[in-house]
Each structure stands twice: as structure tokens, then as C-alpha cells.
Amino acid sequence: MVYDGSTLTIDGRPGPVTAARFHYWQWPDPSAWPTVLHKLHSDGYDAVAIDLDWGYHSARPGTYDFTGIRDLDTLFEDAAHERLYVAVDSGPYSGGGADAGGLPDWLLAHTAGDSALDARYARESRGWLQQVDAIVARHQLNNGNGTIVLDRIEAGLLDNAAALERAARLAGVDVPFGSLPVARTYAGFPWGWTTAPKAYVDARGIDTVPVTPAKAVRWRMQRDDDEIANGFEDQAWPPVMAARQFNPDADDDDDTAPAGYRAKGNRFFGVDDYGFHHGAVWYRGHFTASGNERTFTLSGTTGLDGAIGVWLNGAYLGNAVATSAGNVHATLPIASSMLRRGRDNVLAVLFENAGHDADPKRDSSDAPGRGMFASALDPPTPIAWHVLGNGEYNVDARRGPLADGGLAGEIAGWQDPSYSDASWPFARLPFQTAHPGVTWYRANVSVETTLPAGRILALQLDFAGNARYRAFVYCNGWLMAHIAAKSGDRRVVPLPANIVTNPGDNTLAVALWILSGNGRVNPSYATLSGER
């Protein structure tokens, strides 16, 4: 087997190899892999290019999970069974398409600047490849048991690919190193916190007639924003510490940094430093009011299309949506009637961590670490902040670190079929609310007959009213969509066949966040073509 950078010669037969790019984390059930791989082979592909996602397998430093939906041995065996050659991108950096370019989000934490990040990245990436090299060696074509024909090691930040390749050789990897330039993307259904909020499926070309196999359902509802109340107990939450300079490697006179990053010793401590890497994060700030406070200002980095909502003593101050650079800024007026003069006052900020950039460098002008980096009352009044999200030590063992955000309902498992919502009141359709904040809706959907071949069930959400929305859509505990929407939008969320019980009972859950205005959302069911 020889690879010259453009042509792969196997057993003396040069080629090109026609490959499809297969993202195993987009088909989050191993029982789906053989079906999709078989379809690829039937469509004329003789190879698949597979990016290995470090962050998908490593919820926290030093831990690796290759079981269940992350079982690479099973994936490579399925590809061999279909007589598909495999080109592996082992990472540690796999580029676009995955949160943080495939890097684990905890790698973005506890790094004071570029030099510290480089050292940690080099150390931790060696540990990742030690795990992966052993798996690749077991399934390479050269040992007669597998079909892996190429291995690509992409160092990303550091120019140490040669050293990592030497280590792979010592671990038994004998196939050529290189990429497969003819690979074509074969899209799956994105799930979990892998991308910024979006539509997921264009509504055009989709059946909008309610699906007959889906029995009519009754939705239940429950508010999920207790954190806005003054009496909410947050003293067990981690305090926000001004303990890490944003980047000591940068020039202190750098005037390209966003406002607030470097002003008079200002320091950045992002939510990743607390292990809160995905989805919603709550901040609560306590201050003793003089009664003269008239504005509250905050700045932060949410990621593309991220958002914030702010309450003072339970009253809504307002919201803001991130710029195209992923930064958010708001200056919100305070009415004197909102303040509790001489007493404890509480600011509550619902902060949307909308996914991490592919380039993990933390410098003075672009910070993929997420969080609120500056806040102030005017006139100045000290604020003591606490923060809570869904952490590295509360990872869904089955679905992995990309599965849940930090809403209280997510932490409590409201999305899971095993949770009982019998005490929740029934909701009217369409979902209606005039109160900014988060409300959950849950329903049991009984699919009574098997859907026709090539069709899958989808949840259609029509957004009306005059509101701006975020919606987190779960099916049987899997986060299937993270949606940004406004009035007049239609979003269709595919529910893949290997996640839907078909026929049988299924649990749908929608956490609906109203950013502003009066919300009205109508859910219905549609079908669409299964494989894209």
C-alpha cells in the first residue's frame, strides 16, 4: 500500500478512491452505522473518511470513553463488514464541523495565555493519540484484519505533527499518513452542542401534513427560571473569581482588544474554567443598593448567535444577542422602583454558551472561551457573582459530554423519558407566553404504525407572536436541535429512526426561552426523507 499524496495504491492497484466523509457523532446510535455505511457502499463509494472527535470521547482531563455511541472498534468493524476502506483523521485537531474543532472544551480552561495553552495542548494531545493509535493499529489494512488505509494527524496549534507521527509508528500504526482529498461530505443529523443555533433542516420540500402514524398528544408545561427570584439559594454555587488575566502574553498597550478586556487590570475567568462548557449558564450577582443605580452594563463572549437575558429582583431588564464575532454587550436601564435600597439585590443573567470556535487560541482580540467578562452598575456598586451550569462531573454516561446544557431542568433530567411529569399542568396549543424566560413542554408521542421506508418523523415548530426565541428540542433524552428563531420562522427538526421508537412510545421535550415579546409556538409533526 502506497500513498503519494494524491493517489492511493492498494495491492498494486492505483486509484482514485471515491470516499464519503462519515461523522459517526452525527448518527448517535451504533445501530444506525451499518445501515448508513451500507447505503454509502450501495451509492458507489468504496471508502469513508472519518474524523475522530477528541472532545466527544473525553468529558474531563485524563478520561476517555470508547463505549456505546463512542465505540470506535465497532465503527471500524462495521466499515470492514461493508468492504469500505477507511481514512482516519486522528486529530488531535479535526477542524470545522464539531465544537471547538474536535478539541475537548476543558482544554480551553485554566490557561493563562498562549504559552500555557501550548504546553498543555502538547501534553494532553499526546495522551489522546496514545488511546487512538492503539485502536487504529488494530483496524489497519496492513494487519490483515481491518480496512484503515490512511491516518491523518493534524497538530493544529503546534508544529509537532512529525513527533506525533513517530509516536504512532511506535504504537504499531503502519499505514501512510495523509488526508483523502477526494472525500465528499455525507451529512447526518447534527445533535447535541456541536454547532451554533440554526434551522437544521430547510422547511422547503418537507411534508407539512400531520403524520398519521403519530397519535395526537397532550403537552404538559413547567417554568424553569426559578433562578430569577431573590430568595433562590445560590450560595453553594461557585463564586466568580477575578483570578486569571485574559492573556499575559499580549501587549498591555494593545488597543485591538474588545472594550473591557484589559482596562485597568480587568481579568477574564470564563465559564469553561468552572467546567461549564455547553448550553445555558446562570449568573447571579448580589449587591447592596444605594437606590441611585440607573444602569447595568455587561459584556461577554457567547459564540455565534448566542444570547443573554437579565433580571433584577425578579423583574426583567432586557436581553441582547451576540454580534457576528460572537460577542455580546448590553446597557440596560434600571427603574428606581426595582431597587431594594440598603438591602440585598439580585441580578440574574441567563447566558447562552452557543458553542466554541474551531480555533482554540485565546488572545487579546478573539476568545473562544465563553463567559461574562465585564459587568458594572452605574453609579458603581460592587457586585458579588456566582455561576452555575452543567459541569464535567454531571455528564450523561450514555449520551456523553455534548448532550446537555445548564438549565435547571436539564440538570434535573426533565428531557429524559424516565422523568415523571405527572405533576405538570397541561398546556394549550399553541404554546403561549408573555413572560420572558424559560418554559418546558413535554409530550409522549405514540407512533402506532411503522413509517414507510425512507421516511422519518420530524417535529415542526411554527414561531409566531412578536417574540425572539431560543428552543432546545429533545427526543427520548437526546438533544436534537438548538434553535434560534423569530416570529414567522418555521423550524423542522428531524428525529432519526434509530432514536425514535417506531412503532412505540417516545418522549419529546422542548425548552422554550422567550428573549423578548409575546411568544406563540405551534408544534406539529411531519415526515421527511431519512438519509441525506
XYZ file of C-alpha atoms in Angstrom:
532
model
C 0.000 0.000 0.000
C 1.457 3.337 -1.113
C 0.117 6.877 -0.840
C 1.875 9.650 -2.781
C -0.357 12.488 -1.593
C -2.935 12.162 -4.345
C -3.163 8.514 -5.431
C -3.645 5.532 -3.168
C -2.176 2.251 -4.467
C -3.520 -0.872 -2.755
C -2.179 -4.309 -3.681
C -0.559 -2.830 -6.784
C -3.817 -1.226 -7.999
C -3.607 2.568 -8.091
C -6.544 4.543 -7.791
C -8.586 7.159 -7.120
C -10.648 6.173 -4.105
C -14.169 7.561 -4.004
C -14.914 8.387 -0.388
C -17.704 9.873 1.677
C -16.983 11.772 4.872
C -18.803 9.974 7.675
C -19.286 11.746 11.024
C -20.117 8.999 13.488
C -21.173 11.540 16.116
C -23.941 12.715 13.773
C -25.553 9.248 13.956
C -25.735 8.926 17.755
C -26.740 5.265 17.884
C -24.351 2.495 16.788
C -27.272 0.528 15.366
C -27.546 3.250 12.684
C -23.969 2.904 11.499
C -24.309 -0.351 9.459
C -27.380 0.991 7.644
C -25.691 4.262 6.680
C -22.419 2.570 5.710
C -24.317 0.049 3.599
C -26.101 2.891 1.803
C -22.773 4.574 1.108
C -21.381 1.395 -0.425
C -24.564 0.923 -2.463
C -24.235 4.504 -3.726
C -20.830 3.687 -5.206
C -18.431 4.780 -2.503
C -15.548 2.449 -1.737
C -14.149 4.391 1.237
C -15.172 6.609 4.124
C -13.189 9.416 5.728
C -13.829 9.577 9.470
C -12.824 12.440 11.777
C -12.170 11.300 15.333
C -13.552 13.868 17.776
C -11.393 14.095 20.894
C -13.975 16.147 22.802
C -16.673 13.547 22.095
C -14.645 10.910 23.926
C -13.192 12.978 26.773
C -15.542 14.714 29.207
C -12.751 15.865 31.514
C -8.951 15.687 31.656
C -7.459 12.190 31.710
C -10.726 10.375 30.941
C -11.548 8.565 27.704
C -14.723 6.746 26.738
C -14.841 4.365 23.774
C -18.055 2.580 24.682
C -21.625 2.769 23.383
C -22.069 5.610 20.892
C -18.313 6.232 21.056
C -17.233 2.635 20.303
C -14.664 3.098 17.537
C -13.838 -0.622 17.400
C -17.441 -1.336 16.422
C -17.458 1.523 13.906
C -14.341 0.255 12.117
C -15.658 -3.317 12.181
C -18.904 -2.121 10.583
C -16.925 -0.362 7.834
C -14.856 -3.508 7.206
C -18.020 -5.598 7.020
C -19.230 -3.285 4.231
C -15.820 -3.644 2.481
C -15.218 0.092 2.814
C -11.682 1.448 3.090
C -11.274 3.945 5.922
C -9.200 7.124 6.074
C -8.938 8.256 9.677
C -8.339 11.796 10.854
C -7.000 11.059 14.328
C -6.725 14.687 15.325
C -5.957 15.911 17.871
C -7.415 18.861 15.913
C -10.087 17.934 13.372
C -11.195 21.402 12.233
C -14.714 22.541 11.429
C -17.940 20.642 11.928
C -17.507 19.924 15.609
C -17.490 22.018 18.760
C -14.034 23.611 19.273
C -12.729 21.863 16.149
C -12.982 18.495 17.875
C -10.881 19.548 20.854
C -12.267 18.914 24.348
C -13.691 22.112 25.773
C -11.870 21.618 29.061
C -8.677 22.306 27.128
C -9.817 25.938 26.888
C -9.877 26.299 30.670
C -7.130 27.065 33.177
C -4.846 28.570 30.541
C -3.387 31.945 31.424
C -2.184 32.678 27.894
C -0.716 31.319 24.702
C 2.405 29.785 26.240
C 0.437 27.899 28.907
C -2.106 26.750 26.332
C 0.625 25.466 24.006
C 2.269 23.437 26.767
C -0.991 21.921 27.932
C -2.134 21.193 24.400
C 1.096 19.341 23.631
C 0.846 17.237 26.796
C -2.822 16.369 26.567
C -2.798 15.684 22.811
C -0.121 13.032 23.307
C -2.425 11.312 25.794
C -5.328 11.384 23.302
C -3.259 9.902 20.485
C -1.922 7.146 22.714
C -5.515 5.977 23.019
C -6.342 6.412 19.335
C -3.127 4.932 17.926
C -3.836 1.607 19.622
C -7.319 1.485 18.062
C -6.075 2.450 14.588
C -3.346 -0.210 14.766
C -5.956 -2.888 15.493
C -8.037 -1.995 12.432
C -5.470 -1.046 9.786
C -5.367 -2.887 6.489
C -1.748 -3.893 6.990
C -2.543 -6.342 9.776
C -4.982 -8.257 7.604
C -7.986 -7.648 9.882
C -9.127 -4.130 9.100
C -9.642 -1.600 6.318
C -7.945 1.582 7.606
C -5.642 2.694 4.803
C -4.717 6.256 5.795
C -4.156 8.083 9.077
C -4.013 11.864 9.290
C -2.538 13.600 12.316
C -3.331 17.307 12.432
C -1.451 19.119 15.184
C -3.448 22.342 14.948
C -1.818 24.893 17.224
C 1.623 23.337 17.396
C 4.048 22.288 14.681
C 4.623 18.875 16.256
C 2.867 16.555 13.798
C 6.160 14.811 12.975
C 6.715 13.900 16.636
C 3.152 12.621 16.953
C 3.565 10.541 13.798
C 6.750 8.973 15.190
C 4.833 8.051 18.344
C 2.102 6.472 16.212
C 4.683 4.326 14.418
C 5.994 3.105 17.769
C 2.408 2.232 18.720
C 2.094 -0.017 15.651
C 0.439 2.287 13.112
C 1.972 1.284 9.754
C -0.424 2.864 7.205
C 0.619 6.031 5.344
C -0.029 9.402 6.916
C -2.107 11.745 4.805
C -5.571 13.019 4.024
C -8.063 11.795 1.458
C -8.599 14.787 -0.858
C -11.469 13.236 -2.812
C -13.668 12.736 0.261
C -17.158 14.194 -0.014
C -19.341 15.152 2.912
C -22.201 12.816 3.701
C -24.346 14.709 6.148
C -26.038 13.221 9.163
C -28.387 14.879 11.610
C -26.499 17.235 13.973
C -27.293 16.646 17.628
C -26.028 17.949 20.953
C -23.906 21.063 21.462
C -21.958 20.727 18.228
C -22.823 23.968 16.441
C -24.300 27.423 16.909
C -28.122 27.605 16.935
C -29.610 27.204 13.463
C -32.510 25.843 11.430
C -31.123 22.313 10.988
C -33.485 21.474 8.129
C -34.840 23.811 5.465
C -38.627 23.680 5.572
C -38.894 23.593 1.777
C -39.627 20.177 0.314
C -40.921 18.756 3.583
C -44.365 17.301 4.041
C -46.269 19.624 6.320
C -49.376 17.480 6.639
C -49.639 15.950 10.131
C -48.298 12.404 10.135
C -50.939 9.726 10.586
C -48.687 7.246 12.429
C -48.197 9.829 15.220
C -51.098 9.730 17.623
C -52.461 13.053 18.922
C -50.670 14.063 22.107
C -51.244 16.281 25.109
C -48.390 18.525 26.149
C -47.524 19.418 29.736
C -45.600 22.515 30.774
C -43.372 23.753 33.586
C -41.483 27.025 34.126
C -37.720 26.736 34.521
C -36.377 30.088 35.685
C -36.522 29.959 39.489
C -33.037 31.480 39.414
C -34.506 34.956 38.843
C -36.117 35.096 42.303
C -34.391 36.927 45.169
C -34.973 34.049 47.547
C -33.333 31.458 45.308
C -30.452 29.819 47.171
C -27.199 30.250 45.246
C -24.567 30.298 47.969
C -23.441 26.777 47.058
C -22.710 27.951 43.506
C -19.062 28.654 42.662
C -18.164 32.313 43.167
C -16.946 34.147 40.075
C -13.314 34.907 40.665
C -11.298 37.698 39.073
C -8.318 35.408 39.248
C -6.888 34.990 35.765
C -5.562 37.618 33.435
C -7.112 37.315 29.998
C -3.727 36.917 28.275
C -0.473 37.946 29.975
C 1.408 37.192 26.736
C -0.312 40.097 24.980
C 0.959 43.663 24.900
C -0.636 45.679 27.711
C -0.964 48.588 25.301
C -2.884 46.512 22.754
C -5.861 48.625 21.732
C -7.397 45.975 19.463
C -8.996 44.086 22.338
C -12.748 44.400 22.884
C -13.696 47.011 25.450
C -13.350 45.733 28.975
C -10.785 43.008 28.363
C -7.731 44.913 29.511
C -8.986 48.058 31.206
C -7.103 48.700 34.444
C -6.196 45.142 35.259
C -9.554 43.689 34.260
C -9.377 39.896 34.301
C -11.267 37.213 32.446
C -12.451 33.981 34.020
C -14.694 32.099 31.612
C -17.381 29.510 32.252
C -15.071 26.837 30.826
C -12.811 27.412 33.823
C -15.627 26.087 36.007
C -16.245 23.070 33.755
C -19.454 24.557 32.269
C -18.856 24.021 28.560
C -22.232 23.735 26.842
C -25.605 25.392 26.671
C -27.199 27.674 29.236
C -25.321 29.067 32.223
C -26.848 31.116 35.048
C -25.050 34.015 36.756
C -26.434 35.546 39.951
C -24.932 38.763 41.305
C -25.642 40.212 44.756
C -25.234 43.888 45.660
C -26.440 46.292 48.332
C -28.307 49.060 46.546
C -27.796 52.733 47.292
C -31.017 53.422 45.416
C -29.194 55.579 42.876
C -28.225 52.826 40.434
C -29.600 53.651 36.982
C -27.973 51.237 34.520
C -26.467 47.783 34.434
C -23.854 47.042 31.759
C -22.356 43.708 30.834
C -20.102 42.351 28.108
C -19.252 38.792 27.275
C -18.467 36.167 24.676
C -21.278 33.732 23.901
C -20.256 32.466 20.480
C -22.092 32.918 17.202
C -25.795 33.740 17.673
C -25.593 33.379 21.445
C -27.828 35.471 23.697
C -28.371 36.759 27.244
C -31.401 37.669 29.339
C -31.161 39.824 32.500
C -33.452 40.188 35.551
C -33.179 42.451 38.594
C -35.014 41.303 41.727
C -37.246 39.163 39.525
C -38.143 41.994 37.093
C -36.951 41.701 33.508
C -34.334 44.264 32.468
C -33.830 43.103 28.878
C -31.776 40.945 26.540
C -29.088 41.045 23.892
C -27.956 38.811 21.030
C -24.323 38.330 20.067
C -22.673 40.075 17.147
C -21.263 38.154 14.195
C -17.994 37.972 16.144
C -19.736 36.101 18.959
C -19.533 38.968 21.475
C -22.485 40.370 23.398
C -22.898 43.773 25.048
C -25.850 45.368 26.805
C -26.500 48.545 28.769
C -29.875 48.177 30.469
C -31.821 50.914 32.328
C -32.898 50.400 35.934
C -36.072 51.971 37.306
C -35.746 53.162 40.905
C -38.824 51.131 41.810
C -36.916 47.924 41.019
C -34.299 48.545 43.717
C -34.335 47.494 47.383
C -32.473 50.400 48.981
C -29.955 49.346 51.640
C -30.832 45.658 51.192
C -29.619 42.707 49.166
C -30.479 42.973 45.462
C -30.030 40.201 42.922
C -29.095 40.356 39.259
C -29.794 37.126 37.351
C -28.260 36.575 33.922
C -29.222 33.663 31.692
C -26.188 33.258 29.448
C -26.230 31.125 26.302
C -22.943 29.370 25.618
C -23.532 28.780 21.906
C -20.585 26.565 21.024
C -16.841 27.042 20.704
C -14.805 28.243 17.754
C -12.683 25.822 15.784
C -9.505 27.801 16.577
C -8.793 27.476 20.302
C -6.208 30.272 20.622
C -7.013 32.653 23.452
C -5.508 36.010 22.582
C -6.378 39.616 23.307
C -8.664 40.015 20.293
C -10.505 36.699 19.984
C -11.508 34.476 22.885
C -13.173 31.146 22.217
C -13.504 30.733 25.951
C -17.059 31.703 26.882
C -18.406 33.851 29.664
C -19.284 37.273 31.030
C -16.026 39.214 31.211
C -17.214 42.615 32.417
C -20.161 43.964 34.385
C -20.911 47.201 36.165
C -23.632 49.215 37.822
C -23.793 52.973 37.342
C -23.136 54.626 39.729
C -20.533 51.952 40.610
C -21.654 49.437 43.199
C -19.742 46.212 43.995
C -21.395 43.008 42.718
C -20.592 39.541 44.082
C -21.229 36.990 41.327
C -21.929 33.252 41.443
C -22.271 30.979 38.421
C -23.734 27.548 37.666
C -24.048 25.397 34.557
C -23.826 21.729 33.680
C -20.368 20.546 34.623
C -17.809 17.950 33.656
C -18.822 15.738 36.572
C -22.512 15.605 35.635
C -22.050 14.006 32.217
C -24.772 11.792 30.770
C -22.986 8.433 30.798
C -24.772 7.212 27.688
C -25.004 10.339 25.561
C -21.721 11.944 26.507
C -20.405 15.452 27.213
C -22.230 17.181 24.328
C -25.712 16.115 25.446
C -26.986 18.661 27.991
C -26.820 22.326 28.835
C -27.099 24.072 32.196
C -30.803 24.820 32.583
C -32.049 23.512 35.918
C -34.444 21.235 34.020
C -31.582 19.751 32.017
C -29.541 19.126 35.151
C -32.604 17.509 36.789
C -33.224 15.320 33.720
C -36.540 16.765 32.520
C -35.564 15.727 28.991
C -35.212 12.060 29.894
C -38.057 9.549 29.300
C -37.622 8.208 32.832
C -38.578 11.578 34.376
C -42.194 11.801 35.538
C -44.024 14.999 34.526
C -47.371 13.870 36.000
C -47.457 16.886 38.339
C -47.044 19.381 35.481
C -50.196 21.163 34.271
C -51.428 20.553 30.749
C -50.518 23.143 28.121
C -52.743 24.648 25.481
C -51.728 24.673 21.854
C -50.097 26.717 20.543
C -47.584 27.284 23.342
C -48.208 30.860 24.512
C -46.353 33.045 26.971
C -45.979 36.760 27.578
C -43.177 36.294 30.107
C -39.509 36.358 29.067
C -37.781 33.291 30.427
C -37.780 29.525 30.033
C -40.724 27.134 29.933
C -40.502 23.399 29.273
C -43.064 21.441 27.279
C -43.181 17.639 27.308
C -45.320 15.103 25.495
C -45.499 11.377 24.971
C -45.822 10.608 21.267
C -47.102 7.174 20.347
C -46.061 6.069 16.864
C -48.683 3.451 16.141
C -47.528 2.098 12.777
C -44.140 1.731 11.177
C -43.270 4.700 8.985
C -42.837 3.998 5.259
C -39.348 3.075 4.074
C -37.138 6.104 3.570
C -39.243 8.375 5.771
C -38.593 9.565 9.297
C -40.610 11.501 11.846
C -39.917 15.214 12.351
C -41.167 17.831 14.795
C -42.245 21.046 13.116
C -42.252 24.269 15.152
C -44.006 27.354 13.790
C -42.953 30.528 15.623
C -45.486 33.370 15.787
C -46.272 36.274 18.123
C -43.767 39.120 18.256
C -41.001 37.385 20.183
C -37.417 36.278 19.728
C -36.793 32.679 20.705
C -34.323 30.001 21.621
C -35.531 26.411 21.679
C -33.782 23.236 22.823
C -35.524 20.175 21.382
C -35.078 16.717 22.912
C -36.270 13.317 21.697
C -36.025 10.397 24.121
C -33.362 12.286 26.041
C -31.242 13.270 23.016
C -30.708 16.956 22.268
C -31.744 17.049 18.608
C -31.767 20.789 17.930
C -30.561 24.118 19.314
C -32.669 26.717 17.516
C -32.625 30.491 17.130
C -35.905 31.839 15.745
C -38.167 34.864 15.430
C -41.806 35.419 14.584
C -42.715 33.927 11.219
C -39.988 31.290 11.230
C -40.613 27.588 10.706
C -38.146 25.035 12.015
C -38.308 21.343 11.201
C -36.302 19.065 13.489
C -35.574 15.549 12.191
C -35.999 12.717 14.691
C -33.820 9.902 13.299
C -35.221 6.401 13.109
C -32.635 4.977 15.471
C -33.621 7.473 18.174
C -37.388 7.303 17.669
C -39.097 4.140 18.865
C -41.032 3.152 15.746
C -43.621 1.897 16.484
C -43.866 2.689 20.185
C -43.845 5.487 22.761
C -41.483 8.443 22.572
C -40.803 11.417 24.834
C -40.477 14.844 23.261
C -39.299 17.819 25.313
C -38.919 21.443 24.222
C -37.250 24.009 26.485
C -38.521 27.312 25.065
C -36.698 30.510 26.008
C -38.523 33.774 25.217
C -35.958 36.559 24.883
C -38.487 39.333 24.295
C -42.109 39.961 23.372
C -45.083 37.612 23.432
C -44.376 34.093 22.308
C -46.638 31.736 20.394
C -45.232 28.441 19.099
C -47.260 25.715 17.444
C -45.836 22.152 17.339
C -46.894 19.604 14.714
C -45.464 16.548 13.038
C -44.135 15.986 9.553
C -42.125 13.397 7.698
C -39.066 13.840 5.525
C -36.615 11.691 3.644
C -34.484 9.678 6.014
C -30.919 9.731 4.650
C -29.454 12.990 3.335
